[in-house]
PDB file of C-alpha atoms in Angstrom:
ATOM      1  CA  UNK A   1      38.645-135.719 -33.797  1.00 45.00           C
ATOM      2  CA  UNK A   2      41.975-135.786 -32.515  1.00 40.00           C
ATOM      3  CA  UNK A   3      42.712-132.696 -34.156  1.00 40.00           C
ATOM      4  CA  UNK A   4      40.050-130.994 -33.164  1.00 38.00           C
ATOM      5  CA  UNK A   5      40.681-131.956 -29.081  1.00 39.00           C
ATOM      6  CA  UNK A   6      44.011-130.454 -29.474  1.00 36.00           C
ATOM      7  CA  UNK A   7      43.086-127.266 -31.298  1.00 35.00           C
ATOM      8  CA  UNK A   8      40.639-126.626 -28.652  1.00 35.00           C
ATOM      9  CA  UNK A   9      43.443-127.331 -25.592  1.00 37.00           C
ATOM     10  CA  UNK A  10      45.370-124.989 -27.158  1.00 34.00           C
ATOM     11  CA  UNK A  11      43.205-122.134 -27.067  1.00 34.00           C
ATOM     12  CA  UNK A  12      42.317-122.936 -23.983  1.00 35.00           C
ATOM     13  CA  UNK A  13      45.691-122.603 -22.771  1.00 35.00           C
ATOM     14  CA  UNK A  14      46.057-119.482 -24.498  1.00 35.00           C
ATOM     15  CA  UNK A  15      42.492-118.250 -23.059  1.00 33.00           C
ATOM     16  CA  UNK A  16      44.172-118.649 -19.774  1.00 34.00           C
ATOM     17  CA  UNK A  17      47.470-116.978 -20.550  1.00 35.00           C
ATOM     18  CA  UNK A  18      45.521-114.119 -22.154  1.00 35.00           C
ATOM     19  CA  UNK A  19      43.357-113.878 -18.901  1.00 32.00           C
ATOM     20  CA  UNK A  20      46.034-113.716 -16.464  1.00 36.00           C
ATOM     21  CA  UNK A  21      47.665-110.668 -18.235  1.00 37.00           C
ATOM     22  CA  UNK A  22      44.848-109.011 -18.950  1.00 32.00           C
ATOM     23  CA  UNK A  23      43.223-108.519 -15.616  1.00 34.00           C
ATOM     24  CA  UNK A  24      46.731-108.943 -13.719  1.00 40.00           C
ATOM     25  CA  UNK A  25      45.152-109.656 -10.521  1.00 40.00           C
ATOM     26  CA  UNK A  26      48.000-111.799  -8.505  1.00 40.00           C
ATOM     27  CA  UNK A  27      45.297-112.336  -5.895  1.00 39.00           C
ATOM     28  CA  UNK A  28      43.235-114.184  -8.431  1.00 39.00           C
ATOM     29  CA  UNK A  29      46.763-116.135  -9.772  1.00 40.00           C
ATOM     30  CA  UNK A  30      47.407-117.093  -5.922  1.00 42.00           C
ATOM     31  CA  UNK A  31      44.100-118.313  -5.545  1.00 38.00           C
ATOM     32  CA  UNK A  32      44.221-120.408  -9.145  1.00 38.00           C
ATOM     33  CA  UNK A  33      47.392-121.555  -7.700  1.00 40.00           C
ATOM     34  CA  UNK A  34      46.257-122.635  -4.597  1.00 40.00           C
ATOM     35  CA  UNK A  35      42.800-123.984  -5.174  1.00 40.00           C
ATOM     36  CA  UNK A  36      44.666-126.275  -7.760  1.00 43.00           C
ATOM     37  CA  UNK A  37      44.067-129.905  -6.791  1.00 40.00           C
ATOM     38  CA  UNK A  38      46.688-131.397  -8.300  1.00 38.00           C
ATOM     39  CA  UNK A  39      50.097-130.860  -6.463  1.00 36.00           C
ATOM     40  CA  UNK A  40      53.457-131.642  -8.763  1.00 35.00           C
ATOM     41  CA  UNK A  41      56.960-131.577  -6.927  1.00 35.00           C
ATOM     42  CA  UNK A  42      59.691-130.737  -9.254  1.00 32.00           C
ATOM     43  CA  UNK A  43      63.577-130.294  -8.968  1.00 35.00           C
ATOM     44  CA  UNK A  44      64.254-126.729  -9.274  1.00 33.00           C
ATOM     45  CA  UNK A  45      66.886-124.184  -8.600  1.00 32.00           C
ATOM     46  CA  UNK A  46      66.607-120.938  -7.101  1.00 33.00           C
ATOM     47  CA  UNK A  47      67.721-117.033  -8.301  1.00 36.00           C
ATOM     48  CA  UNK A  48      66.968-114.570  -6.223  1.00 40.00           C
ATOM     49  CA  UNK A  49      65.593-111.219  -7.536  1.00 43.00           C
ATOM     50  CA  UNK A  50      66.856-108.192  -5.920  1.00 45.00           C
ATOM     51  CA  UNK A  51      66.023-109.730  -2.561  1.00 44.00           C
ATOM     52  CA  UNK A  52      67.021-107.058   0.637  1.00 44.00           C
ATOM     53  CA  UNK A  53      69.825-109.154   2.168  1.00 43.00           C
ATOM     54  CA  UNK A  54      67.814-108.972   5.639  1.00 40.00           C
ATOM     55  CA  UNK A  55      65.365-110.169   4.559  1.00 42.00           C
ATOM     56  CA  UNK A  56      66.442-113.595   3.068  1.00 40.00           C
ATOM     57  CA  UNK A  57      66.308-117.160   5.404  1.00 36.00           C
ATOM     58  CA  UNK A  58      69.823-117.006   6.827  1.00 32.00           C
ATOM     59  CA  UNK A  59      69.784-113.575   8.027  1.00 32.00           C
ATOM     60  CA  UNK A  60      65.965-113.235   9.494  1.00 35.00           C
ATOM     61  CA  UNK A  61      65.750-113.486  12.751  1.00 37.00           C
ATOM     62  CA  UNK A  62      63.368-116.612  14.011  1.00 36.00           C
ATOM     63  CA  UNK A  63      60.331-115.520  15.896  1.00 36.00           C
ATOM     64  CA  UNK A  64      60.595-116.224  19.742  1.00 35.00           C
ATOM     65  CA  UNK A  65      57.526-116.077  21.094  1.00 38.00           C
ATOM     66  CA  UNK A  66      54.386-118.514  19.826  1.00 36.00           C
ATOM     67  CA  UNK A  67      51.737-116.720  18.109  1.00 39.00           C
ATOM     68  CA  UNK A  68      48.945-115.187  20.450  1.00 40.00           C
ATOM     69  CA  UNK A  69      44.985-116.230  18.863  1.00 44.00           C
ATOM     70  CA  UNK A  70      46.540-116.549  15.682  1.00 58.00           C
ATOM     71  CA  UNK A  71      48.036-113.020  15.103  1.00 62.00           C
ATOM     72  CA  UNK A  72      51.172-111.553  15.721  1.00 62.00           C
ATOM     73  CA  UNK A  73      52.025-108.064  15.928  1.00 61.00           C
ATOM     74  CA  UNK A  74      55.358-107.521  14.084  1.00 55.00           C
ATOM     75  CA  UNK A  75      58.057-104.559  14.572  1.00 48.00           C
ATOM     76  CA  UNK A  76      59.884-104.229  11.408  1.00 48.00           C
ATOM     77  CA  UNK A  77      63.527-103.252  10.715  1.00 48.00           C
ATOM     78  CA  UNK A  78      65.222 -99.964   9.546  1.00 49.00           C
ATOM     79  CA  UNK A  79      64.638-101.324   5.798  1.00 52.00           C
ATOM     80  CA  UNK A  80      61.205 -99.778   6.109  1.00 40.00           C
ATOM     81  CA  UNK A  81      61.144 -98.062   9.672  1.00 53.00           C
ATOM     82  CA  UNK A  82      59.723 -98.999  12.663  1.00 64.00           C
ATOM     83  CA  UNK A  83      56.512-100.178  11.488  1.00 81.00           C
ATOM     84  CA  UNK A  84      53.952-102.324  13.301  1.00 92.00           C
ATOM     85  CA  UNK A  85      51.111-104.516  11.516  1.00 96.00           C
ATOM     86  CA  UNK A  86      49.339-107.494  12.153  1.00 97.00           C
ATOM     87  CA  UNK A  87      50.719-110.895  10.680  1.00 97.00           C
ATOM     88  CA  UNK A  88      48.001-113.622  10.537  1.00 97.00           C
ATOM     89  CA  UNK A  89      47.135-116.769   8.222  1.00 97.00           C
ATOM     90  CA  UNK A  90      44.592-116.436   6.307  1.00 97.00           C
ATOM     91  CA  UNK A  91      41.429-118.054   7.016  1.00 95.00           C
ATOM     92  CA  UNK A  92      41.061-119.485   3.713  1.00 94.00           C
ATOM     93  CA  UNK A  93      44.851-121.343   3.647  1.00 97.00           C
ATOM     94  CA  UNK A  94      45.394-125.004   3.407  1.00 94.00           C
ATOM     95  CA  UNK A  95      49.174-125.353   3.050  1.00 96.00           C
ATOM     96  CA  UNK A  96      51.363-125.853   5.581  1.00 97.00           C
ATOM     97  CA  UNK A  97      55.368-124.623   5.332  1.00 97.00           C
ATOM     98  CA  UNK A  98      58.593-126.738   5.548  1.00 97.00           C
ATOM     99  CA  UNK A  99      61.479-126.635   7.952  1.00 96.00           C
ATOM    100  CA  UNK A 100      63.021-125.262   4.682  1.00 97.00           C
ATOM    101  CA  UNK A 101      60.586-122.820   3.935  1.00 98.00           C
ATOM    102  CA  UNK A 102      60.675-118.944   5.376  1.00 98.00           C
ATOM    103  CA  UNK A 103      58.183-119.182   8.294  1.00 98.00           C
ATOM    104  CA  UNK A 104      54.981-116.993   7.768  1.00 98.00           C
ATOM    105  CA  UNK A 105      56.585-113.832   9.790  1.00 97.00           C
ATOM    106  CA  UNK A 106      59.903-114.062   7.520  1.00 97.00           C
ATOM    107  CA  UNK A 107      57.398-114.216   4.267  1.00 98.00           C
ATOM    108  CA  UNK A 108      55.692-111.034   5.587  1.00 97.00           C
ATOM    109  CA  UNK A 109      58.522-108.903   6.831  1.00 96.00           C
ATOM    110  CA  UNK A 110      59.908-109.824   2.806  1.00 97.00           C
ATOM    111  CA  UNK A 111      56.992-108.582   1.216  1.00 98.00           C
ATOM    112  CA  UNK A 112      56.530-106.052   3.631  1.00 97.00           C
ATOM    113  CA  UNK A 113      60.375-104.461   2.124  1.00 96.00           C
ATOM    114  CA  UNK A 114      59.247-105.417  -1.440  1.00 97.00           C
ATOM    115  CA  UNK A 115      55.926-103.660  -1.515  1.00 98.00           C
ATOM    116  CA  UNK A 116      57.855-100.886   0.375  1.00 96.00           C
ATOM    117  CA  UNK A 117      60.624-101.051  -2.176  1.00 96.00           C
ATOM    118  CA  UNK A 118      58.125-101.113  -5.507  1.00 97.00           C
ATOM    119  CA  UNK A 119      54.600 -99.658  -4.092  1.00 98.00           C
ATOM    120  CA  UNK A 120      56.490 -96.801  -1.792  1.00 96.00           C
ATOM    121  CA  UNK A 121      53.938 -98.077   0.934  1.00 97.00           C
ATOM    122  CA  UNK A 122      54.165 -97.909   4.770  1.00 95.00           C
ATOM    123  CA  UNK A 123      52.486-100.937   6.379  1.00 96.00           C
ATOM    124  CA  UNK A 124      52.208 -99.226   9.672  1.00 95.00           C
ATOM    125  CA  UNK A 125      48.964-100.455  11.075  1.00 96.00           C
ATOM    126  CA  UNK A 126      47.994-102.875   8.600  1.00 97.00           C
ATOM    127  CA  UNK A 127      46.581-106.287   8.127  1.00 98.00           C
ATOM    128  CA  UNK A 128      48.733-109.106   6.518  1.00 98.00           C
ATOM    129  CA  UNK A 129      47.242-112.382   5.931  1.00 98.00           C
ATOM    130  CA  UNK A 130      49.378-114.966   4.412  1.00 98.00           C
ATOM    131  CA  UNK A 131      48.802-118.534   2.990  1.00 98.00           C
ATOM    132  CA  UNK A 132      51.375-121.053   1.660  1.00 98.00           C
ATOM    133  CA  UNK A 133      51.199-123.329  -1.294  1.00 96.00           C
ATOM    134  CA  UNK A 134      53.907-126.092  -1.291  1.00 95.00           C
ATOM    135  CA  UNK A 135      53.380-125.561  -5.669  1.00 90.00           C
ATOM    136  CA  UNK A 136      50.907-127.011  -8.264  1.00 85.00           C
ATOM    137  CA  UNK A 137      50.711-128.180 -11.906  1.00 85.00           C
ATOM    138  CA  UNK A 138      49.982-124.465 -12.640  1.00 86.00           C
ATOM    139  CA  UNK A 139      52.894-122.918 -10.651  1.00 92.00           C
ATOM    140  CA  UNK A 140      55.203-125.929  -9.199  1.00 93.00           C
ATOM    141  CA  UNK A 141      57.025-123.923  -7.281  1.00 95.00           C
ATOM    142  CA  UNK A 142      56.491-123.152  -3.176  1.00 97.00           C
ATOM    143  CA  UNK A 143      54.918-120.070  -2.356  1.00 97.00           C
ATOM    144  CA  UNK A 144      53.661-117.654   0.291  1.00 98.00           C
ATOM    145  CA  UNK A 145      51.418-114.871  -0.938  1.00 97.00           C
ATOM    146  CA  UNK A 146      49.887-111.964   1.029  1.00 98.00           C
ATOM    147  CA  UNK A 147      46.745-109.890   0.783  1.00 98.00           C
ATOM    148  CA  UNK A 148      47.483-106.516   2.723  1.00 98.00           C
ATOM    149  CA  UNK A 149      44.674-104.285   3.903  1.00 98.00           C
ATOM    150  CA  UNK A 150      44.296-101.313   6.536  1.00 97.00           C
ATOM    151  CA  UNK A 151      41.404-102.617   7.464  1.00 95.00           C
ATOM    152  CA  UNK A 152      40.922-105.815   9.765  1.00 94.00           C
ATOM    153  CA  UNK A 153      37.866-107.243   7.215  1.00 93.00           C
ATOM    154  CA  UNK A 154      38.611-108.464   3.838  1.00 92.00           C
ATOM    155  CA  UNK A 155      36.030-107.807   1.289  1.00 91.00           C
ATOM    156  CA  UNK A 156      36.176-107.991  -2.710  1.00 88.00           C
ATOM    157  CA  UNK A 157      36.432-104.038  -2.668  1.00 89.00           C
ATOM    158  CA  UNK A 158      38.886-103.581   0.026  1.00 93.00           C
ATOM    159  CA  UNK A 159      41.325-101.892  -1.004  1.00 96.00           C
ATOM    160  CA  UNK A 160      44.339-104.008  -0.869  1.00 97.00           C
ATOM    161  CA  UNK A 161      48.102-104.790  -1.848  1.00 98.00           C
ATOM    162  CA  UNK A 162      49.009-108.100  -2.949  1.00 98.00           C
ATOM    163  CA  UNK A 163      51.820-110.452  -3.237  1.00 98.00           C
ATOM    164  CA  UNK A 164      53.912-113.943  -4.129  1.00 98.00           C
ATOM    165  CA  UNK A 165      57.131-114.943  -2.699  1.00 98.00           C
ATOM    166  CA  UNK A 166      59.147-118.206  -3.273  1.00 98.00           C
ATOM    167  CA  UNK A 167      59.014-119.645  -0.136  1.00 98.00           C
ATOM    168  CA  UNK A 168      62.335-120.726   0.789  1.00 97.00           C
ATOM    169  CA  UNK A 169      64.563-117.987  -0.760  1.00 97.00           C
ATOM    170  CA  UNK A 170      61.744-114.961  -1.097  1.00 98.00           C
ATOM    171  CA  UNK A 171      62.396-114.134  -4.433  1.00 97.00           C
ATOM    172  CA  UNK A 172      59.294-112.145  -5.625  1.00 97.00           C
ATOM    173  CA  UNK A 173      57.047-113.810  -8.512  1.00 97.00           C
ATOM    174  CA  UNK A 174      54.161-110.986  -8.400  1.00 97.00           C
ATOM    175  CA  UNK A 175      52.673-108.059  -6.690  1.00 98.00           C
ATOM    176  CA  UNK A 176      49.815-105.885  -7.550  1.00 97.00           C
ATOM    177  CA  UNK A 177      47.759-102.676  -5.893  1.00 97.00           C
ATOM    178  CA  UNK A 178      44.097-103.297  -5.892  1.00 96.00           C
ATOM    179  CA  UNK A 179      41.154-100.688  -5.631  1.00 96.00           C
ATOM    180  CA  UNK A 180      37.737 -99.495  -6.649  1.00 95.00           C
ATOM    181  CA  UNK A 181      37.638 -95.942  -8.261  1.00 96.00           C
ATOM    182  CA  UNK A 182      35.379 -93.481  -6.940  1.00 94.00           C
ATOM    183  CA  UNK A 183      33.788 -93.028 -10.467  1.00 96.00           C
ATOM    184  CA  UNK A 184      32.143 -94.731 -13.534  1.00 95.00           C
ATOM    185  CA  UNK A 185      34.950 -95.380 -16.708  1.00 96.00           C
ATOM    186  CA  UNK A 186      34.772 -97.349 -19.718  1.00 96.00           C
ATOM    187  CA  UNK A 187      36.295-100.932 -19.180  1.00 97.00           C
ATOM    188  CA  UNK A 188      35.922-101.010 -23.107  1.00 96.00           C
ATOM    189  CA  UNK A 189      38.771-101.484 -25.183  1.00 96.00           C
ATOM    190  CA  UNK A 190      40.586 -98.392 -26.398  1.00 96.00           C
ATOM    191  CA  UNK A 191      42.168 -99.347 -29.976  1.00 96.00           C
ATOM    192  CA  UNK A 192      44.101 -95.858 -29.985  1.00 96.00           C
ATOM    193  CA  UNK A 193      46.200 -97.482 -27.284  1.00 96.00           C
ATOM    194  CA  UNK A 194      47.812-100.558 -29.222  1.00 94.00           C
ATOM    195  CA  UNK A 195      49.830 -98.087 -31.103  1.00 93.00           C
ATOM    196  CA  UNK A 196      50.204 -95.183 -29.140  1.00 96.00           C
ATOM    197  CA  UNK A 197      51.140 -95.819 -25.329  1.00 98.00           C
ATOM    198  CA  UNK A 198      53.944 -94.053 -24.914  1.00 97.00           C
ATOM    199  CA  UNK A 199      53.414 -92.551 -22.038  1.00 98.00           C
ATOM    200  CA  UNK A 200      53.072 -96.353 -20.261  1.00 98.00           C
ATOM    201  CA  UNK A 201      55.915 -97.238 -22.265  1.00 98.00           C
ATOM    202  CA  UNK A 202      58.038 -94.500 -20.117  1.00 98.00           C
ATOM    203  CA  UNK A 203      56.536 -94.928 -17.043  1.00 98.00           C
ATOM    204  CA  UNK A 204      56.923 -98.763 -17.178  1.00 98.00           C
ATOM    205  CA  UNK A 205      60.509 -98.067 -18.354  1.00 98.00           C
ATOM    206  CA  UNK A 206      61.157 -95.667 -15.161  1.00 97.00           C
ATOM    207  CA  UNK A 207      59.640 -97.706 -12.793  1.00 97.00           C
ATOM    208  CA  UNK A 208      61.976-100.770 -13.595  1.00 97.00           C
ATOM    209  CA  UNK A 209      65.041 -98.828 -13.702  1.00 96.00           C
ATOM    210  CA  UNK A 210      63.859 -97.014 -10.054  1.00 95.00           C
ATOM    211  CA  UNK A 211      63.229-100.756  -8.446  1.00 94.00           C
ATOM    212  CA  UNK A 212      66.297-102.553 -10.419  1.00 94.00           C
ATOM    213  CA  UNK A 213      63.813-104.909 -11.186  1.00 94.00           C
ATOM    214  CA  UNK A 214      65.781-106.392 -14.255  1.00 94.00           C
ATOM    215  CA  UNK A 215      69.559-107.120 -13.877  1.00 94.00           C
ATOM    216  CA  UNK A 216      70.084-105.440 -17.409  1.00 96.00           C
ATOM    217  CA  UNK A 217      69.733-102.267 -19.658  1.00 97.00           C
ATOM    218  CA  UNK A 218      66.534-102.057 -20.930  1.00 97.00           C
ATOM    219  CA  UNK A 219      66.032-102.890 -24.545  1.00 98.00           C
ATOM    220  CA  UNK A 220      62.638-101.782 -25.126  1.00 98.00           C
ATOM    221  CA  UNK A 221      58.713-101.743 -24.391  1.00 98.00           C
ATOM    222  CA  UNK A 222      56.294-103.716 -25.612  1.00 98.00           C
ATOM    223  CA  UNK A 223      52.816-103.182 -25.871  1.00 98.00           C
ATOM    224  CA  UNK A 224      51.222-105.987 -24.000  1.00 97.00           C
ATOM    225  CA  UNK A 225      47.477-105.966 -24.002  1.00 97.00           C
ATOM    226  CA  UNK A 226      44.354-104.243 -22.226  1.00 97.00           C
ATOM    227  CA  UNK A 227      41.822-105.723 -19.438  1.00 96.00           C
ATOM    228  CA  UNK A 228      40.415-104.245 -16.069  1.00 95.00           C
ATOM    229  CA  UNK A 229      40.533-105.061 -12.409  1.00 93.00           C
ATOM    230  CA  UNK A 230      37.461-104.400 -10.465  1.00 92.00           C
ATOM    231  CA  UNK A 231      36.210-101.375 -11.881  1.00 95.00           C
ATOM    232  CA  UNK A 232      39.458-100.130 -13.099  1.00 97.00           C
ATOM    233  CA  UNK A 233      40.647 -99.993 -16.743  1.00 97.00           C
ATOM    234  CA  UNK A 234      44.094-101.200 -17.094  1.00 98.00           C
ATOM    235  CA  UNK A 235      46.797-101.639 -19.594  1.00 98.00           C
ATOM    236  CA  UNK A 236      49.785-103.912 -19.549  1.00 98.00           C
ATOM    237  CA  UNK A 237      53.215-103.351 -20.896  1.00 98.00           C
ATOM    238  CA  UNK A 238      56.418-106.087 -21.250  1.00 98.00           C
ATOM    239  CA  UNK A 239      59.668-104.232 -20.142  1.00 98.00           C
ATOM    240  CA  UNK A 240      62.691-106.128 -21.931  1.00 98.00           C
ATOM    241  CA  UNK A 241      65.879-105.988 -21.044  1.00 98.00           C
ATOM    242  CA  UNK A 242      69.187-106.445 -23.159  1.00 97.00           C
ATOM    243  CA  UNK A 243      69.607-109.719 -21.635  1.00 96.00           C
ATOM    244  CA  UNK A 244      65.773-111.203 -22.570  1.00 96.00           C
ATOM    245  CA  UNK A 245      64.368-110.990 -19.310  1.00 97.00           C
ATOM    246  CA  UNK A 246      60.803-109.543 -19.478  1.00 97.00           C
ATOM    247  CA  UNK A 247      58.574-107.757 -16.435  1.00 98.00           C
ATOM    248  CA  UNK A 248      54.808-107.234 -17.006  1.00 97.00           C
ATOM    249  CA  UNK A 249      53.680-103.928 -16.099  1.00 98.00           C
ATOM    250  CA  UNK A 250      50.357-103.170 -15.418  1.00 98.00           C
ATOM    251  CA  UNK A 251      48.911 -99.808 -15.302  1.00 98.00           C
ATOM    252  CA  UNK A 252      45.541 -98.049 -14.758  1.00 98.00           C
ATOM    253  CA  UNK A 253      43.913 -96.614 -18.583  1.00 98.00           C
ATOM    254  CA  UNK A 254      42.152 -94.449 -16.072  1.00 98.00           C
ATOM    255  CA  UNK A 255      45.098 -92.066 -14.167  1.00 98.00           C
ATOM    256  CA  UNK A 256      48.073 -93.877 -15.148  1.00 98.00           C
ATOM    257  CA  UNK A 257      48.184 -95.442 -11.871  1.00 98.00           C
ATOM    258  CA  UNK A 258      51.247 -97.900 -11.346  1.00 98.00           C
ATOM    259  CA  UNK A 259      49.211-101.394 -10.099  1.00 98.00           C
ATOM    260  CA  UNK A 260      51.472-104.252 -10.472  1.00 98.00           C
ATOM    261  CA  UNK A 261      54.058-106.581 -12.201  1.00 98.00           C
ATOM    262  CA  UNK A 262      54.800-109.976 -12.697  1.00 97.00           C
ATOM    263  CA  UNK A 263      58.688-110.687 -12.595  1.00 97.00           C
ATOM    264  CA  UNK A 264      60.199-112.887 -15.813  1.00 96.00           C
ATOM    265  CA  UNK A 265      60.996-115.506 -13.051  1.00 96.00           C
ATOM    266  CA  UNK A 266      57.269-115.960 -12.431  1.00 96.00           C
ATOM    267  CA  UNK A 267      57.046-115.776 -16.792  1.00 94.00           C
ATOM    268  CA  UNK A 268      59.140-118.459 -16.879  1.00 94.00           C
ATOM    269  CA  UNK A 269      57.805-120.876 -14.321  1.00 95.00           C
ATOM    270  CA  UNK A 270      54.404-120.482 -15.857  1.00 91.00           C
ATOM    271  CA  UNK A 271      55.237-120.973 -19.507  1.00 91.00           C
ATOM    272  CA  UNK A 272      57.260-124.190 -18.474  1.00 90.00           C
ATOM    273  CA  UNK A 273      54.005-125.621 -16.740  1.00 88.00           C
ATOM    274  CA  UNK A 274      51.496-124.640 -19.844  1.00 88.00           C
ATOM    275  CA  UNK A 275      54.058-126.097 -22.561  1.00 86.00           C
ATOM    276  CA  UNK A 276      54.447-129.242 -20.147  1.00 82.00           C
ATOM    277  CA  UNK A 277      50.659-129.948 -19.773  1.00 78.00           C
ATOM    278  CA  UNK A 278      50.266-129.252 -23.384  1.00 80.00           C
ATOM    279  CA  UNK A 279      52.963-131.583 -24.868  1.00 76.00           C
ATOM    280  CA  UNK A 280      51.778-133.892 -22.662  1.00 72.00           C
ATOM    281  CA  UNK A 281      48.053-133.536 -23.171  1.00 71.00           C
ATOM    282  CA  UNK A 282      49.372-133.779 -27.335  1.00 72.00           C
ATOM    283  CA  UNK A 283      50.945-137.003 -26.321  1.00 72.00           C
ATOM    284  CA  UNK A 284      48.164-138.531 -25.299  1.00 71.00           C
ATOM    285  CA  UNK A 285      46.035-137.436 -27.538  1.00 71.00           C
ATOM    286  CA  UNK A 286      48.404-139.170 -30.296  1.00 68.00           C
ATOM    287  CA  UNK A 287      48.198-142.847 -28.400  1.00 65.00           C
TER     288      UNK A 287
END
């Protein structure tokens, strides 16, 4: 019976792994994240990926005036322009930040440079809502994430640009471009794909040497697996550099479309929680 128990927790765990690559919505990993009841505070240290120097805690400048009905319209720095949006929590958040943590306009003006730095996008006249985890069993690390829109109401096909930040130094864990194509494609699994993507394999390659999103050469790319988001058919590729870090890709089957990546910091954190609650979930399965 024991057995049993423990063969079915693993594939469980690996069920949830699988699922989290496969659609590679960071929206839906913020939300896991943050719905997660059970909070776990751990010791940790800090490495900052290719954070802009402006916009890290010592070097942002703190927000002077109290926020005005729970918005704030925010001017940005020459990083990304002049560019004016509207910074507000989101209605749905629970957490509330630390004297250490980046304050929710610091978290926004960082992803606002990261999903200019990766995504090429201008947030001139958008919507930011933010919400703060202080960590979880799943992810026990502090977090800010951000759902960007250009329009004021959120809705499941909004089109939308998400992210996660560590909280106190803003290193980026995840961000992703969501949308709903125009047209009706196959979500199906295309078998042709698990030995032929090349053409990901380049882009993915090009993309991470572009955004310096690995501190290494890269070694080579990995065919990852296949999922969809919404109604869009996507693919996702591991980028490995010569130094073993790795950077999910994620790209649309449909038109190639760049939509996302989760950063080997983020790989790491995760893979430390699941082989944590599974050693311990062995270990008390064996007394």
């Amino acid at each position: 019976m024991k057995q049993k128990n423990i063969l079915k927790l693993t594939a469980a765990t690996f069920a949830i792994i699988g699922a989290g690559t496969i659609l590679f919505n960071s929206a839906a990993e913020m939300a896991l994240a943050a719905n997660d009841g059970k909070v776990e505070k751990v010791p940790t240290t800090y490495q900052v990926w290719n954070s802009p120097e402006k916009v890290l805690p010592q070097s942002v400048e703190k927000a002077e005036e109290e926020e005005k009905g729970g918005e704030k319209e925010e001017t940005k720095n020459e990083e990304t322009g002049k560019v004016n949006y509207t910074v507000s929590m989101d209605s749905l958040n629970t957490g509330t930040p630390t004297d250490t943590d980046l304050t929710m306009e610091e978290a926004a003006e960082v992803g606002a440079q990261y999903l200019h730095k990766v995504f090429g996008l201008d947030l001139e006249g958008a919507y930011v809502y933010m919400s703060y985890t202080s960590g979880t069993e799943t992810f026990p690390r502090p977090f800010w994430s951000g759902d960007v829109l250009f329009q004021k109401e959120q809705t499941p096909e909004s089109t939308r640009w998400t992210y996660m930040i560590d909280a106190v130094t803003g290193e980026l864990f995840n961000i992703s471009h969501g949308r709903q194509l125009e047209v009706s494609v196959s979500l199906g699994y295309d078998a042709a794909l698990e030995k032929d993507y090349g053409i990901y394999a380049e882009l993915a390659k090009k993309k991470v040497e572009e955004c310096e999103l690995i501190s290494s050469p890269v070694d080579r790319v990995e065919y990852n697996c296949q999922g969809y988001s919404g109604n869009d058919p996507t693919i996702a590729v591991n980028v490995i550099g010569e130094n073993g870090e790795i950077v999910n890709m994620d790209f649309s089957r449909y038109d190639q479309t760049f939509l996302g990546l989760i950063t080997d910091t983020s790989r790491r954190i995760t893979e430390s929680a699941l082989d944590s609650a599974v050693g311990e979930a062995v270990a008390m399965e064996v007394e």
